[in-house]
mmCIF file of C-alpha atoms and ligand atoms in Angstrom:
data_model
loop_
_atom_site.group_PDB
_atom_site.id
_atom_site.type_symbol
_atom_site.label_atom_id
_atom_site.label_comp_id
_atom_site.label_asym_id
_atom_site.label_seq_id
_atom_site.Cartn_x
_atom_site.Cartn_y
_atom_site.Cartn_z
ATOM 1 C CA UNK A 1 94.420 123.287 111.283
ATOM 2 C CA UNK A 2 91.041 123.924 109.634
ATOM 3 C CA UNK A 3 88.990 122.168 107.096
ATOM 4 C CA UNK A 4 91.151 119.415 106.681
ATOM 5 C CA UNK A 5 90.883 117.019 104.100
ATOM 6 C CA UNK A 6 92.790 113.485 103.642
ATOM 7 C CA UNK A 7 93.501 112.024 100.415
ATOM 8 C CA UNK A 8 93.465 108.139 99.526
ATOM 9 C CA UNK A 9 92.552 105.508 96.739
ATOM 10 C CA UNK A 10 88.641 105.453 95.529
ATOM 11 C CA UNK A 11 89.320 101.518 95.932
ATOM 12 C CA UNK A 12 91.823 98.986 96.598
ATOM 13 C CA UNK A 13 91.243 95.515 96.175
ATOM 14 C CA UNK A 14 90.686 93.306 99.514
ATOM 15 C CA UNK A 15 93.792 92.199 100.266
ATOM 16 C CA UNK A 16 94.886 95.930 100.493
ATOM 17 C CA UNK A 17 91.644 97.245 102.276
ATOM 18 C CA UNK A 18 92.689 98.777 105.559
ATOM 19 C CA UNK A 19 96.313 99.142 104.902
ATOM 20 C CA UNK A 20 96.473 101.978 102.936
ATOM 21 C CA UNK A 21 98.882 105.013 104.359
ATOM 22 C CA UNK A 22 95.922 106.892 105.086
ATOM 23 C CA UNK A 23 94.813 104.927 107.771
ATOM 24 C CA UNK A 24 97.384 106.394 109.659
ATOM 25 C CA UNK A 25 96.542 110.085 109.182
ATOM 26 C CA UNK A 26 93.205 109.296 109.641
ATOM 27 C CA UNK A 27 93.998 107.703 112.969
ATOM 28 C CA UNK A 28 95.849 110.465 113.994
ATOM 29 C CA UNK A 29 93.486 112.682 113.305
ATOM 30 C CA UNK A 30 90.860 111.079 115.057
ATOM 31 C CA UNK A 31 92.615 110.299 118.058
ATOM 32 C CA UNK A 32 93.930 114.438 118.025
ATOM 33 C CA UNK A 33 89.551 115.256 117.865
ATOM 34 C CA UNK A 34 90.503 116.810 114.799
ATOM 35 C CA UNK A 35 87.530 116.922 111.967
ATOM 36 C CA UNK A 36 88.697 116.040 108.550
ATOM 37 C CA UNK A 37 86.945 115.295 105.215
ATOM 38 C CA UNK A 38 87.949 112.586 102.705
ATOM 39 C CA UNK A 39 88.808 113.234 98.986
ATOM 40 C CA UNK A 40 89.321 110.053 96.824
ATOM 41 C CA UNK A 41 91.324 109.484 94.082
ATOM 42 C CA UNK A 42 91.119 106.731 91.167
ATOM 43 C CA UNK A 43 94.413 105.031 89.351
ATOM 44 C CA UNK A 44 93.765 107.152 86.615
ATOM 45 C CA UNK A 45 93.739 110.847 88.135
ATOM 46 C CA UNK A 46 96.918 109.337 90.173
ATOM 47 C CA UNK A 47 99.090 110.218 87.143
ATOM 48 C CA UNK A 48 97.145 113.721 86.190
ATOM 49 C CA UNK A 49 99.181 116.847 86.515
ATOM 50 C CA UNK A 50 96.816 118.139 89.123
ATOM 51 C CA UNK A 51 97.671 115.437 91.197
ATOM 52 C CA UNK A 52 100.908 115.282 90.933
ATOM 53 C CA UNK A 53 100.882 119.180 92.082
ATOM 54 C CA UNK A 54 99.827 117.775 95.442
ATOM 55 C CA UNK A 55 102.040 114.689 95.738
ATOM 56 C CA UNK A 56 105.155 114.598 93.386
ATOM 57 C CA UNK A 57 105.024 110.978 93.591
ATOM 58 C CA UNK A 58 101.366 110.439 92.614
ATOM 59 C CA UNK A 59 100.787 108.174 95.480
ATOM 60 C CA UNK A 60 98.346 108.668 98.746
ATOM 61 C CA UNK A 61 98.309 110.372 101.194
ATOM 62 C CA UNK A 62 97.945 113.546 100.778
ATOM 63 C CA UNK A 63 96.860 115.958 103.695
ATOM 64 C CA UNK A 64 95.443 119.403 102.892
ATOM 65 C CA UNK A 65 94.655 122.164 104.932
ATOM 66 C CA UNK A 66 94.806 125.974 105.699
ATOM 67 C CA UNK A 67 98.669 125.386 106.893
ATOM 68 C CA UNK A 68 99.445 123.767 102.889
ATOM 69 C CA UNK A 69 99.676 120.295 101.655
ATOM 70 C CA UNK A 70 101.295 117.404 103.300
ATOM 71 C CA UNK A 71 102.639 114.263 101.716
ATOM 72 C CA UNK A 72 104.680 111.272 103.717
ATOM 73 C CA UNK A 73 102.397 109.482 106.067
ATOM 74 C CA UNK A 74 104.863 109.832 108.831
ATOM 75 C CA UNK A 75 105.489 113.915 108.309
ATOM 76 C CA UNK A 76 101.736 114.180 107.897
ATOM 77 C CA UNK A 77 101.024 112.065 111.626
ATOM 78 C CA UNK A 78 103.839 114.105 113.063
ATOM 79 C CA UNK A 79 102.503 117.012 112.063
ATOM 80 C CA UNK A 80 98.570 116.010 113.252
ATOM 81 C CA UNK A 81 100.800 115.016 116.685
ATOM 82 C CA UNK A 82 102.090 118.304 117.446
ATOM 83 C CA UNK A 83 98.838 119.822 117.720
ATOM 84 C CA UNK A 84 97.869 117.202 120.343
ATOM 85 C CA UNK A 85 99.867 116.678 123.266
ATOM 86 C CA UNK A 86 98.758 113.557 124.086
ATOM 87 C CA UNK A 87 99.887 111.846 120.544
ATOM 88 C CA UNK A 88 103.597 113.825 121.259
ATOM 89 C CA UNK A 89 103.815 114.751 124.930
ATOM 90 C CA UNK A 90 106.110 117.617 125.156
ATOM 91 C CA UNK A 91 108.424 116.146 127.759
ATOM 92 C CA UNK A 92 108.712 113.186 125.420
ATOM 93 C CA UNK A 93 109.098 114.679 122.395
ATOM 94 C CA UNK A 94 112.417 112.807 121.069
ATOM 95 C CA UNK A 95 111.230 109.306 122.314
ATOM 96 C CA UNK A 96 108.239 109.778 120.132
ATOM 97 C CA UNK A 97 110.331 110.789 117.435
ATOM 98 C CA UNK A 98 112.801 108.098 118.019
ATOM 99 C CA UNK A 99 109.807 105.294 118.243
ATOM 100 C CA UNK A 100 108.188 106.603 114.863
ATOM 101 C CA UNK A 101 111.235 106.737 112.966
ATOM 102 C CA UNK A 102 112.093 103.111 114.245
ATOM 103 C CA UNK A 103 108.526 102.028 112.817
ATOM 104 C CA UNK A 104 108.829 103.590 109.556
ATOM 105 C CA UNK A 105 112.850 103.264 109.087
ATOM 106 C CA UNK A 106 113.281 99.681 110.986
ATOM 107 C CA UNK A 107 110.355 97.502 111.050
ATOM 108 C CA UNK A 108 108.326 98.845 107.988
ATOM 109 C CA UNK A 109 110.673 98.004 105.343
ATOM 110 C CA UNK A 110 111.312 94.279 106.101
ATOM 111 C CA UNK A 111 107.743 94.382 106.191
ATOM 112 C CA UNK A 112 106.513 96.198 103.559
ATOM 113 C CA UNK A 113 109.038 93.629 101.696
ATOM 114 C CA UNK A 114 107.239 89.870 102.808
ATOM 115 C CA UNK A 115 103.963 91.726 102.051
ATOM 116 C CA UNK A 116 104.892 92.339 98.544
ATOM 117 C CA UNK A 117 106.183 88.957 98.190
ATOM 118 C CA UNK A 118 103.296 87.521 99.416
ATOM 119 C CA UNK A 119 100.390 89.581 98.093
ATOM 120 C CA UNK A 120 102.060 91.354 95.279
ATOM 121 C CA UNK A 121 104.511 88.662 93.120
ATOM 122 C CA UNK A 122 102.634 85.933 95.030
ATOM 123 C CA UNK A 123 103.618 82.199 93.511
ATOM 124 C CA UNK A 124 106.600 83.795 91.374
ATOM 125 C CA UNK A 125 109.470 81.688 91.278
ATOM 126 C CA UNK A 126 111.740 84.610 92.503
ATOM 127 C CA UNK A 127 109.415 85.411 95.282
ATOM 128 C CA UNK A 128 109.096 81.987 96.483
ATOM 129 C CA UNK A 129 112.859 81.745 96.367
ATOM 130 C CA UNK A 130 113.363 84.896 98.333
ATOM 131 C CA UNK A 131 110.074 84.089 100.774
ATOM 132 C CA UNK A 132 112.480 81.934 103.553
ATOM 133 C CA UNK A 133 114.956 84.758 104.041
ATOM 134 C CA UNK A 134 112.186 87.820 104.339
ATOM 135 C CA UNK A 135 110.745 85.968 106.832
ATOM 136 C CA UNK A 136 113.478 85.473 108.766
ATOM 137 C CA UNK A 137 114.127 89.030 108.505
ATOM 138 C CA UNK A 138 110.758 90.054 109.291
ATOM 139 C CA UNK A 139 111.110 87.629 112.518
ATOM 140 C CA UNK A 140 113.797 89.494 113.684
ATOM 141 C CA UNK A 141 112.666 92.629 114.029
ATOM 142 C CA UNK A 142 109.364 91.434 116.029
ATOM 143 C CA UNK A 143 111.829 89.823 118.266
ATOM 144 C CA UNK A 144 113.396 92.696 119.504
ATOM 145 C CA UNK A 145 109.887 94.754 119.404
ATOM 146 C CA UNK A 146 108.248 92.182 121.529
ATOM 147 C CA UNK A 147 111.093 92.204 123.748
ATOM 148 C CA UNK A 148 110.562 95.715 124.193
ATOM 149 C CA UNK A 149 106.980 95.757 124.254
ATOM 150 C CA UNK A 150 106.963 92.765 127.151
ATOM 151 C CA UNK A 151 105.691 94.779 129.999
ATOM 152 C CA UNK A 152 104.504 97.975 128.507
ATOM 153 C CA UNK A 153 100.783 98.481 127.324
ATOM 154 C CA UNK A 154 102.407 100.802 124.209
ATOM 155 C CA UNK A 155 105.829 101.629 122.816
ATOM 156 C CA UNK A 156 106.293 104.631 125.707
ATOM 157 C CA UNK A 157 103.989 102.953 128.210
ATOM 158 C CA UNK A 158 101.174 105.194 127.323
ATOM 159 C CA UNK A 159 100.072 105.779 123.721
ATOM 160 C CA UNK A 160 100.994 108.029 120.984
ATOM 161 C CA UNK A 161 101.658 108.530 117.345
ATOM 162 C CA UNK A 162 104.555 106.196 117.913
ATOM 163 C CA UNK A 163 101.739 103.634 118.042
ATOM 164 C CA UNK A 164 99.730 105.143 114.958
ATOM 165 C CA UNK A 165 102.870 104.208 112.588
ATOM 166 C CA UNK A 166 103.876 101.179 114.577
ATOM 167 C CA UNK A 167 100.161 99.448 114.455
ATOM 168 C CA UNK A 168 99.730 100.156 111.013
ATOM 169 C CA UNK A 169 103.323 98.907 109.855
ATOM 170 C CA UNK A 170 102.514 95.624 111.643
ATOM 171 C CA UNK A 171 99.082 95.365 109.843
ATOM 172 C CA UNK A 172 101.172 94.756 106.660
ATOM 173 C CA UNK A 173 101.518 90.760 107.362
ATOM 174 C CA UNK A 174 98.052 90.664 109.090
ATOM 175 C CA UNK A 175 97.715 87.752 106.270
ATOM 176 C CA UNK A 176 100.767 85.501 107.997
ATOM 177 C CA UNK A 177 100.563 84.025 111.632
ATOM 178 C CA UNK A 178 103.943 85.826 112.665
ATOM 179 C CA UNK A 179 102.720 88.334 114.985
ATOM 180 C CA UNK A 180 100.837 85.926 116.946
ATOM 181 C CA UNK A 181 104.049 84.326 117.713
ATOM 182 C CA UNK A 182 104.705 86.831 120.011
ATOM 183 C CA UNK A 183 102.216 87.341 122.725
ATOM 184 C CA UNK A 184 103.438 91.014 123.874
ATOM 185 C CA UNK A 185 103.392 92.210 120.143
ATOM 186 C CA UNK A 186 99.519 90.038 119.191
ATOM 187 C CA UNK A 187 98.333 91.790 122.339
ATOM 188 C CA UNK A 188 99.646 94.904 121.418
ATOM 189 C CA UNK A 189 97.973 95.115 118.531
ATOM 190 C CA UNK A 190 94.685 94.182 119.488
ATOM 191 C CA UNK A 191 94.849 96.690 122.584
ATOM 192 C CA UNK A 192 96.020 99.429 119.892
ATOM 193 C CA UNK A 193 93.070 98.257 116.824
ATOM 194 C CA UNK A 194 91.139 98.630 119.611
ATOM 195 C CA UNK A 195 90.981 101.993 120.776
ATOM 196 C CA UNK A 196 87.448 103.869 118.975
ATOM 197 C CA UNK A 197 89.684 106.344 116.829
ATOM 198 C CA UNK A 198 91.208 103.126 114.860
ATOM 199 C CA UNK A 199 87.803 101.970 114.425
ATOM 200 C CA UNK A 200 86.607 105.481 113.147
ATOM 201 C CA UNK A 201 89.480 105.467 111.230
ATOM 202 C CA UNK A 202 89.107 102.516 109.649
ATOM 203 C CA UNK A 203 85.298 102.737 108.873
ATOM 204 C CA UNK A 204 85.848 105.942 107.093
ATOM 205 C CA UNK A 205 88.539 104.368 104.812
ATOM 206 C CA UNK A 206 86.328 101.449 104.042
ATOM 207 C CA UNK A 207 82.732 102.858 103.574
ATOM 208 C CA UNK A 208 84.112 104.640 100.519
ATOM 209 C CA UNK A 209 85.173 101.448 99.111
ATOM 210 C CA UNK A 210 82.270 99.780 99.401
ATOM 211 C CA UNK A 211 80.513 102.629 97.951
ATOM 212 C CA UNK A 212 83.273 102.513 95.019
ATOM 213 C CA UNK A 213 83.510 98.387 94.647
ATOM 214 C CA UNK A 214 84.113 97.384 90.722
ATOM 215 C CA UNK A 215 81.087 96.109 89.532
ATOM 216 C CA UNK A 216 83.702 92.896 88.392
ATOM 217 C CA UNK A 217 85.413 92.932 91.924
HETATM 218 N N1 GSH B 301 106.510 106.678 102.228
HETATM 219 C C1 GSH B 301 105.201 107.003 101.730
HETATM 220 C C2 GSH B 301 104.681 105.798 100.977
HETATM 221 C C3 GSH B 301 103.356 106.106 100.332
HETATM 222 C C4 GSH B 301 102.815 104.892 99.609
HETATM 223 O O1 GSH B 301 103.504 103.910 99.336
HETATM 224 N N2 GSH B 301 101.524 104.961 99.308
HETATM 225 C C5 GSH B 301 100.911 103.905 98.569
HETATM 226 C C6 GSH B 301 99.569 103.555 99.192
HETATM 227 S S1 GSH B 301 99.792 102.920 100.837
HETATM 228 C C7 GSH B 301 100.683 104.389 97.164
HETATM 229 O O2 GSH B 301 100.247 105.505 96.962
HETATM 230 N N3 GSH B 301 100.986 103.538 96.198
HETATM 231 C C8 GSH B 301 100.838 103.854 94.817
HETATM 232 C C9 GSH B 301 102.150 103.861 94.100
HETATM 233 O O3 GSH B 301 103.105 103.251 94.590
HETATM 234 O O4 GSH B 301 102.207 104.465 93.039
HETATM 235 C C10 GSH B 301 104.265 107.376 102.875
HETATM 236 O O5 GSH B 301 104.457 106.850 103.978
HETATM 237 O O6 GSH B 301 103.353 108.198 102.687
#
């Protein structure tokens, strides 16, 4: 791939700063040592027909480069993982599969669903209602991952884009105490948010939003 460039929102308001999809790609791309620019996107040109040429949906991310353009944050960081070997070793292709499609698939959506309770219909009488079982739900599945994770440093002992997806999905109730319940999974995190491509990653999502912060916000 050459002269990549990585789509995402102009701005998001704090609760959603660093947990927008194209933290992953940009993690994978960092971690791969591949160079990428950033292109930026308001609410507005989401809906515009150019747009929508490069994602049907109108949504981020969007990955461009001389191969075409990419949408799906998990075809776009397997993709940026099978130009590195280290992000999907080739003797371990289908585990890496296997682990990314159990982030996305299996522990993203319960997820996804307690933080939209919580940061998107938050004090609703529905979502309060509903709050008790999606946590429960949510607790399950870090169960089982912790279990899993209790002895190994990543989700294949060593890391790879596996991690990318599985990092970020967990990043999506960073604003509850449930994955310091589990000391394999807290630890897990940290280790991953800790390696210098994350932070890369994540500085070049955020200076752009401080550059672009609502004068109001
Ligand atoms: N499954 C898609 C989900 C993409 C997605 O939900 N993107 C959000 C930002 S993280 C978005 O663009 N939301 C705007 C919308 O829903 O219209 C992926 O992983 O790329």
């Amino acid at each position: 791939m050459e002269k990549i460039a990585v789509w995402g929102f102009s701005w998001v308001p704090p609760f959603a700063q660093g947990l927008v999809r194209d933290l992953r790609v940009r993690w994978a791309l960092e971690e791969a040592g591949l160079a990428y620019e950033s292109r930026w996107i308001d609410t507005e040109e989401r809906s515009s027909e150019a747009y929508r040429r490069k994602h049907p949906f109108g949504m981020v991310p969007v990955l461009e480069s001389r191969d075409g353009t990419l949408i799906e944050s998990g075809a776009i960081v397997y993709a940026i993982a099978e130009q590195c070997d280290a992000l999907m070793p080739a003797g371990q292709r289908a585990e890496t599969l296997t682990w990314m499609f159990t982030a996305l698939n299996t522990v993203e959506p319960p997820l996804w669903n307690l933080f939209v309770l919580d940061q998107l219909h938050q004090g609703e009488a529905w979502a309060n209602l509903r709050r008790a079982g999606a946590v429960d739900e949510v607790k399950a599945r870090l169960t089982a991952l912790s279990q899993w994770l209790d002895g190994r440093d990543y989700l294949l002992g060593h890391f790879t884009a596996a991690d990318v997806l599985m990092t970020t999905v967990l990043r999506f109730i960073r604003h509850t105490d449930l994955v310091a319940g589990f000391p394999p999974l807290d630890a897990y995190v940290r280790r991953c948010e800790a390696r210098p491509a994350f932070q890369a990653a994540l500085r070049s999502q955020m200076t752009d939003y401080a550059r672009n912060t609502p004068v109001a916000a």
